[in-house]
């Protein structure tokens, strides 16, 4: 159960767009449309922001969008805002019915 | 309001045991898969275990298989994680998380976490 691969950090200025990648294998990301994304502010619990690759929970901002191509999923945040500064984690269902997370990406809003 | 509240964390010696609890409210507990996810200090999230609504199916990460046991009491709206043979690398904040409604494998509600420290 190797962790999915995410960049350690990304940054952007307010109003810009950024994309965070999440690379797995055909046994997880590539094999199922079951990638989810979580936002975690320091000292807080994670919060679901995307599920099933590109679906947003009810009421969540449409500035957040998800996609997938092959074994790589992506989270795009448009119109960056200071409150978007947080850690972001991807997660996937796996062929052994377990779940696997990515290592996390720290987003800095400059 | 949907709430998950973990308890039971603390300091334990290597080789020791600890039982975590998660009290839930605000939804029909038995309708949902439930999960435990942990996060070592300064590190990322790691999925630990899951259990379905009627306790007939449980799954574990390889790193805890044979040492941890997940269970639930639907009458009391409680989720548990029995942790035995604890190791230093089990030190982490442990979160309970609700499985997304239906078959979608995501975690839509999280507790605030309980800290487990394994050290002599």
PDB file of C-alpha atoms in Angstrom:
ATOM      1  CA  UNK A   1       0.000   0.000   0.000  1.00  0.00           C
ATOM      2  CA  UNK A   2       2.343   2.727  -1.208  1.00  0.00           C
ATOM      3  CA  UNK A   3       1.172   6.295  -0.757  1.00  0.00           C
ATOM      4  CA  UNK A   4       0.003   8.217  -3.785  1.00  0.00           C
ATOM      5  CA  UNK A   5       2.511  10.774  -5.055  1.00  0.00           C
ATOM      6  CA  UNK A   6       1.786  14.477  -4.606  1.00  0.00           C
ATOM      7  CA  UNK A   7       4.116  17.483  -4.896  1.00  0.00           C
ATOM      8  CA  UNK A   8       5.298  18.566  -1.477  1.00  0.00           C
ATOM      9  CA  UNK A   9       4.365  22.186  -2.069  1.00  0.00           C
ATOM     10  CA  UNK A  10       2.742  24.560  -4.524  1.00  0.00           C
ATOM     11  CA  UNK A  11       2.190  28.285  -4.380  1.00  0.00           C
ATOM     12  CA  UNK A  12       0.221  30.978  -6.115  1.00  0.00           C
ATOM     13  CA  UNK A  13      -0.891  34.566  -5.772  1.00  0.00           C
ATOM     14  CA  UNK A  14      -4.420  35.643  -4.892  1.00  0.00           C
ATOM     15  CA  UNK A  15      -6.702  35.363  -7.899  1.00  0.00           C
ATOM     16  CA  UNK A  16      -4.466  32.887  -9.715  1.00  0.00           C
ATOM     17  CA  UNK A  17      -5.171  29.203 -10.367  1.00  0.00           C
ATOM     18  CA  UNK A  18      -3.065  26.285  -9.202  1.00  0.00           C
ATOM     19  CA  UNK A  19      -3.172  22.539  -9.863  1.00  0.00           C
ATOM     20  CA  UNK A  20      -2.077  19.751  -7.535  1.00  0.00           C
ATOM     21  CA  UNK A  21      -1.343  16.351  -9.037  1.00  0.00           C
ATOM     22  CA  UNK A  22      -1.846  12.946  -7.444  1.00  0.00           C
ATOM     23  CA  UNK A  23      -0.190   9.955  -9.117  1.00  0.00           C
ATOM     24  CA  UNK A  24      -0.951   6.354  -8.338  1.00  0.00           C
ATOM     25  CA  UNK A  25      -1.193   3.104 -10.241  1.00  0.00           C
ATOM     26  CA  UNK A  26      -3.727   1.078 -12.180  1.00  0.00           C
ATOM     27  CA  UNK A  27      -4.570  -0.595  -8.876  1.00  0.00           C
ATOM     28  CA  UNK A  28      -5.871   2.593  -7.349  1.00  0.00           C
ATOM     29  CA  UNK A  29      -6.192   5.987  -9.108  1.00  0.00           C
ATOM     30  CA  UNK A  30      -6.127   4.582 -12.626  1.00  0.00           C
ATOM     31  CA  UNK A  31      -8.489   1.707 -11.983  1.00  0.00           C
ATOM     32  CA  UNK A  32     -11.429   3.490 -10.398  1.00  0.00           C
ATOM     33  CA  UNK A  33     -13.220   6.831 -10.521  1.00  0.00           C
ATOM     34  CA  UNK A  34     -12.983   6.984  -6.744  1.00  0.00           C
ATOM     35  CA  UNK A  35     -10.470   9.737  -6.059  1.00  0.00           C
ATOM     36  CA  UNK A  36     -11.313  12.199  -3.303  1.00  0.00           C
ATOM     37  CA  UNK A  37      -9.544  15.327  -2.090  1.00  0.00           C
ATOM     38  CA  UNK A  38      -9.285  16.803   1.410  1.00  0.00           C
ATOM     39  CA  UNK A  39      -8.310  20.216   2.723  1.00  0.00           C
ATOM     40  CA  UNK A  40      -6.632  20.449   6.131  1.00  0.00           C
ATOM     41  CA  UNK A  41      -5.843  23.679   7.924  1.00  0.00           C
ATOM     42  CA  UNK A  42      -3.198  23.584  10.695  1.00  0.00           C
ATOM     43  CA  UNK A  43      -4.473  21.889  13.830  1.00  0.00           C
ATOM     44  CA  UNK A  44      -7.807  21.050  12.241  1.00  0.00           C
ATOM     45  CA  UNK A  45      -9.456  17.898  10.961  1.00  0.00           C
ATOM     46  CA  UNK A  46      -9.454  17.252   7.211  1.00  0.00           C
ATOM     47  CA  UNK A  47     -12.448  18.391   5.180  1.00  0.00           C
ATOM     48  CA  UNK A  48     -13.813  16.671   2.061  1.00  0.00           C
ATOM     49  CA  UNK A  49     -13.716  18.966  -0.971  1.00  0.00           C
ATOM     50  CA  UNK A  50     -13.964  16.575  -3.962  1.00  0.00           C
ATOM     51  CA  UNK A  51     -15.224  12.994  -4.306  1.00  0.00           C
ATOM     52  CA  UNK A  52     -15.615  10.593  -7.231  1.00  0.00           C
ATOM     53  CA  UNK A  53     -12.813  12.451  -9.054  1.00  0.00           C
ATOM     54  CA  UNK A  54     -14.803  15.607  -9.795  1.00  0.00           C
ATOM     55  CA  UNK A  55     -17.935  15.870  -7.626  1.00  0.00           C
ATOM     56  CA  UNK A  56     -18.216  18.580  -4.987  1.00  0.00           C
ATOM     57  CA  UNK A  57     -20.061  18.182  -1.680  1.00  0.00           C
ATOM     58  CA  UNK A  58     -23.229  20.216  -1.425  1.00  0.00           C
ATOM     59  CA  UNK A  59     -22.507  23.864  -0.774  1.00  0.00           C
ATOM     60  CA  UNK A  60     -18.779  23.672  -1.389  1.00  0.00           C
ATOM     61  CA  UNK A  61     -17.120  26.348  -3.497  1.00  0.00           C
ATOM     62  CA  UNK A  62     -17.008  25.774  -7.267  1.00  0.00           C
ATOM     63  CA  UNK A  63     -13.517  27.300  -7.297  1.00  0.00           C
ATOM     64  CA  UNK A  64     -12.382  23.747  -6.509  1.00  0.00           C
ATOM     65  CA  UNK A  65     -12.489  21.189  -9.318  1.00  0.00           C
ATOM     66  CA  UNK A  66     -11.112  17.715  -9.915  1.00  0.00           C
ATOM     67  CA  UNK A  67     -10.128  15.621 -12.906  1.00  0.00           C
ATOM     68  CA  UNK A  68      -8.269  12.445 -13.814  1.00  0.00           C
ATOM     69  CA  UNK A  69      -6.213  11.136 -16.689  1.00  0.00           C
ATOM     70  CA  UNK A  70      -4.807   7.640 -16.522  1.00  0.00           C
ATOM     71  CA  UNK A  71      -3.073   7.068 -13.196  1.00  0.00           C
ATOM     72  CA  UNK A  72      -2.962  10.765 -12.294  1.00  0.00           C
ATOM     73  CA  UNK A  73      -5.704  12.817 -10.675  1.00  0.00           C
ATOM     74  CA  UNK A  74      -5.622  16.581 -10.318  1.00  0.00           C
ATOM     75  CA  UNK A  75      -7.152  19.219  -8.073  1.00  0.00           C
ATOM     76  CA  UNK A  76      -7.456  22.728  -9.488  1.00  0.00           C
ATOM     77  CA  UNK A  77      -8.193  25.742  -7.332  1.00  0.00           C
ATOM     78  CA  UNK A  78      -9.133  28.860  -9.269  1.00  0.00           C
ATOM     79  CA  UNK A  79      -9.329  32.423  -7.998  1.00  0.00           C
ATOM     80  CA  UNK A  80      -6.953  31.681  -5.111  1.00  0.00           C
ATOM     81  CA  UNK A  81      -7.907  33.238  -1.800  1.00  0.00           C
ATOM     82  CA  UNK A  82      -5.832  33.607   1.363  1.00  0.00           C
ATOM     83  CA  UNK A  83      -8.069  31.114   3.204  1.00  0.00           C
ATOM     84  CA  UNK A  84      -7.169  28.434   0.642  1.00  0.00           C
ATOM     85  CA  UNK A  85      -3.718  28.196   2.237  1.00  0.00           C
ATOM     86  CA  UNK A  86      -3.729  24.694   3.728  1.00  0.00           C
ATOM     87  CA  UNK A  87      -2.528  21.146   3.203  1.00  0.00           C
ATOM     88  CA  UNK A  88      -4.303  19.121   0.514  1.00  0.00           C
ATOM     89  CA  UNK A  89      -4.513  15.343   0.368  1.00  0.00           C
ATOM     90  CA  UNK A  90      -5.790  13.027  -2.349  1.00  0.00           C
ATOM     91  CA  UNK A  91      -7.170   9.588  -1.569  1.00  0.00           C
ATOM     92  CA  UNK A  92      -8.201   6.630  -3.675  1.00  0.00           C
ATOM     93  CA  UNK A  93     -10.038   3.362  -3.394  1.00  0.00           C
ATOM     94  CA  UNK A  94      -7.719   0.421  -4.134  1.00  0.00           C
ATOM     95  CA  UNK A  95      -8.014  -2.991  -5.737  1.00  0.00           C
ATOM     96  CA  UNK A  96      -7.733  -4.620  -2.292  1.00  0.00           C
ATOM     97  CA  UNK A  97     -10.721  -2.538  -1.048  1.00  0.00           C
ATOM     98  CA  UNK A  98      -8.470  -0.498   1.223  1.00  0.00           C
ATOM     99  CA  UNK A  99      -7.938   3.233   0.888  1.00  0.00           C
ATOM    100  CA  UNK A 100      -4.673   5.063   0.218  1.00  0.00           C
ATOM    101  CA  UNK A 101      -3.769   8.718   0.710  1.00  0.00           C
ATOM    102  CA  UNK A 102      -1.225  10.889  -0.993  1.00  0.00           C
ATOM    103  CA  UNK A 103       1.652  12.375   0.972  1.00  0.00           C
ATOM    104  CA  UNK A 104       0.002  15.786   1.025  1.00  0.00           C
ATOM    105  CA  UNK A 105       0.704  19.131  -0.650  1.00  0.00           C
ATOM    106  CA  UNK A 106       1.208  22.390   1.207  1.00  0.00           C
ATOM    107  CA  UNK A 107      -0.426  25.268  -0.642  1.00  0.00           C
ATOM    108  CA  UNK A 108       1.019  28.704   0.029  1.00  0.00           C
ATOM    109  CA  UNK A 109      -0.913  31.776  -1.078  1.00  0.00           C
ATOM    110  CA  UNK A 110       1.721  34.430  -1.673  1.00  0.00           C
TER     111      UNK A 110
ATOM    112  CA  UNK B   1     -25.785  18.465  13.528  1.00  0.00           C
ATOM    113  CA  UNK B   2     -23.558  15.578  12.499  1.00  0.00           C
ATOM    114  CA  UNK B   3     -20.774  15.076  15.048  1.00  0.00           C
ATOM    115  CA  UNK B   4     -17.961  12.634  15.634  1.00  0.00           C
ATOM    116  CA  UNK B   5     -16.047  12.877  18.931  1.00  0.00           C
ATOM    117  CA  UNK B   6     -13.005  10.701  19.576  1.00  0.00           C
ATOM    118  CA  UNK B   7     -11.606   9.827  22.986  1.00  0.00           C
ATOM    119  CA  UNK B   8      -9.266   7.354  24.626  1.00  0.00           C
ATOM    120  CA  UNK B   9      -5.901   8.599  23.416  1.00  0.00           C
ATOM    121  CA  UNK B  10      -2.912   9.007  25.674  1.00  0.00           C
ATOM    122  CA  UNK B  11       0.612   7.895  26.481  1.00  0.00           C
ATOM    123  CA  UNK B  12       1.320   4.159  26.376  1.00  0.00           C
ATOM    124  CA  UNK B  13       4.514   2.125  26.506  1.00  0.00           C
ATOM    125  CA  UNK B  14       5.714   0.086  23.520  1.00  0.00           C
ATOM    126  CA  UNK B  15       3.944  -3.262  23.515  1.00  0.00           C
ATOM    127  CA  UNK B  16       0.994  -1.831  25.387  1.00  0.00           C
ATOM    128  CA  UNK B  17      -2.674  -1.521  24.460  1.00  0.00           C
ATOM    129  CA  UNK B  18      -5.186   1.276  24.085  1.00  0.00           C
ATOM    130  CA  UNK B  19      -8.836   1.440  23.092  1.00  0.00           C
ATOM    131  CA  UNK B  20     -10.066   4.441  21.147  1.00  0.00           C
ATOM    132  CA  UNK B  21     -13.730   5.432  21.031  1.00  0.00           C
ATOM    133  CA  UNK B  22     -15.703   7.632  18.668  1.00  0.00           C
ATOM    134  CA  UNK B  23     -19.141   8.860  19.736  1.00  0.00           C
ATOM    135  CA  UNK B  24     -21.364   9.845  16.846  1.00  0.00           C
ATOM    136  CA  UNK B  25     -24.581  11.848  16.667  1.00  0.00           C
ATOM    137  CA  UNK B  26     -26.823  13.566  14.165  1.00  0.00           C
ATOM    138  CA  UNK B  27     -27.225  10.722  11.655  1.00  0.00           C
ATOM    139  CA  UNK B  28     -28.291   7.077  11.350  1.00  0.00           C
ATOM    140  CA  UNK B  29     -25.046   5.437  12.420  1.00  0.00           C
ATOM    141  CA  UNK B  30     -25.819   1.948  11.116  1.00  0.00           C
ATOM    142  CA  UNK B  31     -26.298   3.269   7.561  1.00  0.00           C
ATOM    143  CA  UNK B  32     -22.652   4.196   7.183  1.00  0.00           C
ATOM    144  CA  UNK B  33     -19.276   2.568   6.805  1.00  0.00           C
ATOM    145  CA  UNK B  34     -16.910   4.032   9.397  1.00  0.00           C
ATOM    146  CA  UNK B  35     -13.137   4.468   9.193  1.00  0.00           C
ATOM    147  CA  UNK B  36     -10.099   5.251  11.302  1.00  0.00           C
ATOM    148  CA  UNK B  37      -7.390   7.444   9.768  1.00  0.00           C
ATOM    149  CA  UNK B  38      -4.181   8.488  11.523  1.00  0.00           C
ATOM    150  CA  UNK B  39      -1.653  11.274  11.144  1.00  0.00           C
ATOM    151  CA  UNK B  40       1.792  11.143  12.709  1.00  0.00           C
ATOM    152  CA  UNK B  41       3.132  14.495  13.967  1.00  0.00           C
ATOM    153  CA  UNK B  42       4.051  16.665  10.979  1.00  0.00           C
ATOM    154  CA  UNK B  43       3.198  13.883   8.532  1.00  0.00           C
ATOM    155  CA  UNK B  44       0.404  12.985   6.140  1.00  0.00           C
ATOM    156  CA  UNK B  45      -2.850  11.104   6.503  1.00  0.00           C
ATOM    157  CA  UNK B  46      -2.775   7.317   6.579  1.00  0.00           C
ATOM    158  CA  UNK B  47      -5.852   5.129   6.329  1.00  0.00           C
ATOM    159  CA  UNK B  48      -6.014   2.519   9.118  1.00  0.00           C
ATOM    160  CA  UNK B  49      -9.230   0.514   9.038  1.00  0.00           C
ATOM    161  CA  UNK B  50     -12.903   0.394   8.059  1.00  0.00           C
ATOM    162  CA  UNK B  51     -16.069  -1.387   9.154  1.00  0.00           C
ATOM    163  CA  UNK B  52     -19.450  -1.670   7.476  1.00  0.00           C
ATOM    164  CA  UNK B  53     -22.807  -0.897   9.025  1.00  0.00           C
ATOM    165  CA  UNK B  54     -23.634  -4.352  10.353  1.00  0.00           C
ATOM    166  CA  UNK B  55     -20.047  -5.228  11.364  1.00  0.00           C
ATOM    167  CA  UNK B  56     -19.933  -8.106   8.857  1.00  0.00           C
ATOM    168  CA  UNK B  57     -16.958  -6.623   6.981  1.00  0.00           C
ATOM    169  CA  UNK B  58     -13.750  -5.148   8.337  1.00  0.00           C
ATOM    170  CA  UNK B  59     -10.560  -4.199   6.505  1.00  0.00           C
ATOM    171  CA  UNK B  60      -7.149  -3.136   7.775  1.00  0.00           C
ATOM    172  CA  UNK B  61      -3.992  -1.515   6.481  1.00  0.00           C
ATOM    173  CA  UNK B  62      -1.085  -3.967   6.354  1.00  0.00           C
ATOM    174  CA  UNK B  63       0.766  -1.930   8.985  1.00  0.00           C
ATOM    175  CA  UNK B  64      -1.853  -2.658  11.678  1.00  0.00           C
ATOM    176  CA  UNK B  65      -3.270  -6.008  10.564  1.00  0.00           C
ATOM    177  CA  UNK B  66      -3.256  -8.516  13.413  1.00  0.00           C
ATOM    178  CA  UNK B  67      -2.655  -5.809  16.039  1.00  0.00           C
ATOM    179  CA  UNK B  68      -5.671  -3.487  15.694  1.00  0.00           C
ATOM    180  CA  UNK B  69      -9.365  -4.408  15.796  1.00  0.00           C
ATOM    181  CA  UNK B  70     -12.166  -2.145  14.654  1.00  0.00           C
ATOM    182  CA  UNK B  71     -15.684  -2.599  16.024  1.00  0.00           C
ATOM    183  CA  UNK B  72     -18.909  -0.689  16.549  1.00  0.00           C
ATOM    184  CA  UNK B  73     -21.994  -0.607  18.777  1.00  0.00           C
ATOM    185  CA  UNK B  74     -24.917   0.597  16.685  1.00  0.00           C
ATOM    186  CA  UNK B  75     -27.220   0.728  19.712  1.00  0.00           C
ATOM    187  CA  UNK B  76     -24.899   3.181  21.449  1.00  0.00           C
ATOM    188  CA  UNK B  77     -23.730   5.003  18.304  1.00  0.00           C
ATOM    189  CA  UNK B  78     -20.093   4.212  19.078  1.00  0.00           C
ATOM    190  CA  UNK B  79     -17.072   3.235  16.977  1.00  0.00           C
ATOM    191  CA  UNK B  80     -14.004   1.626  18.546  1.00  0.00           C
ATOM    192  CA  UNK B  81     -10.407   0.820  17.717  1.00  0.00           C
ATOM    193  CA  UNK B  82      -8.648  -1.690  19.952  1.00  0.00           C
ATOM    194  CA  UNK B  83      -4.904  -1.245  19.518  1.00  0.00           C
ATOM    195  CA  UNK B  84      -2.554  -3.948  20.830  1.00  0.00           C
ATOM    196  CA  UNK B  85       1.212  -4.478  20.589  1.00  0.00           C
ATOM    197  CA  UNK B  86       1.691  -0.769  20.068  1.00  0.00           C
ATOM    198  CA  UNK B  87       4.899   0.508  18.481  1.00  0.00           C
ATOM    199  CA  UNK B  88       6.575   3.907  18.397  1.00  0.00           C
ATOM    200  CA  UNK B  89       5.498   4.270  14.769  1.00  0.00           C
ATOM    201  CA  UNK B  90       1.844   4.092  15.838  1.00  0.00           C
ATOM    202  CA  UNK B  91       2.250   7.510  17.465  1.00  0.00           C
ATOM    203  CA  UNK B  92      -0.279   9.764  15.737  1.00  0.00           C
ATOM    204  CA  UNK B  93      -3.512  11.674  15.937  1.00  0.00           C
ATOM    205  CA  UNK B  94      -6.271   9.175  15.248  1.00  0.00           C
ATOM    206  CA  UNK B  95      -9.379  10.431  13.457  1.00  0.00           C
ATOM    207  CA  UNK B  96     -12.653   8.621  13.046  1.00  0.00           C
ATOM    208  CA  UNK B  97     -14.341   9.422   9.756  1.00  0.00           C
ATOM    209  CA  UNK B  98     -17.752   8.674   8.306  1.00  0.00           C
ATOM    210  CA  UNK B  99     -18.037   6.911   4.986  1.00  0.00           C
ATOM    211  CA  UNK B 100     -19.848   8.901   2.329  1.00  0.00           C
ATOM    212  CA  UNK B 101     -23.501   7.893   1.945  1.00  0.00           C
ATOM    213  CA  UNK B 102     -24.064   5.002  -0.429  1.00  0.00           C
ATOM    214  CA  UNK B 103     -21.122   3.268  -2.079  1.00  0.00           C
ATOM    215  CA  UNK B 104     -18.866   6.250  -2.726  1.00  0.00           C
ATOM    216  CA  UNK B 105     -15.531   5.514  -1.009  1.00  0.00           C
ATOM    217  CA  UNK B 106     -14.856   8.939   0.515  1.00  0.00           C
ATOM    218  CA  UNK B 107     -14.855  10.333   4.050  1.00  0.00           C
ATOM    219  CA  UNK B 108     -17.437  13.078   4.390  1.00  0.00           C
ATOM    220  CA  UNK B 109     -17.348  13.870   8.125  1.00  0.00           C
ATOM    221  CA  UNK B 110     -14.346  13.757  10.448  1.00  0.00           C
ATOM    222  CA  UNK B 111     -13.879  13.978  14.183  1.00  0.00           C
ATOM    223  CA  UNK B 112     -11.381  16.324  15.809  1.00  0.00           C
ATOM    224  CA  UNK B 113      -8.930  13.488  16.534  1.00  0.00           C
ATOM    225  CA  UNK B 114      -7.343  11.946  19.625  1.00  0.00           C
ATOM    226  CA  UNK B 115      -3.579  11.796  20.167  1.00  0.00           C
ATOM    227  CA  UNK B 116      -1.840   8.486  20.829  1.00  0.00           C
ATOM    228  CA  UNK B 117       1.780   8.560  21.952  1.00  0.00           C
ATOM    229  CA  UNK B 118       3.760   5.329  22.177  1.00  0.00           C
ATOM    230  CA  UNK B 119       6.923   5.894  24.174  1.00  0.00           C
ATOM    231  CA  UNK B 120       8.831   4.528  27.125  1.00  0.00           C
TER     232      UNK B 120
END
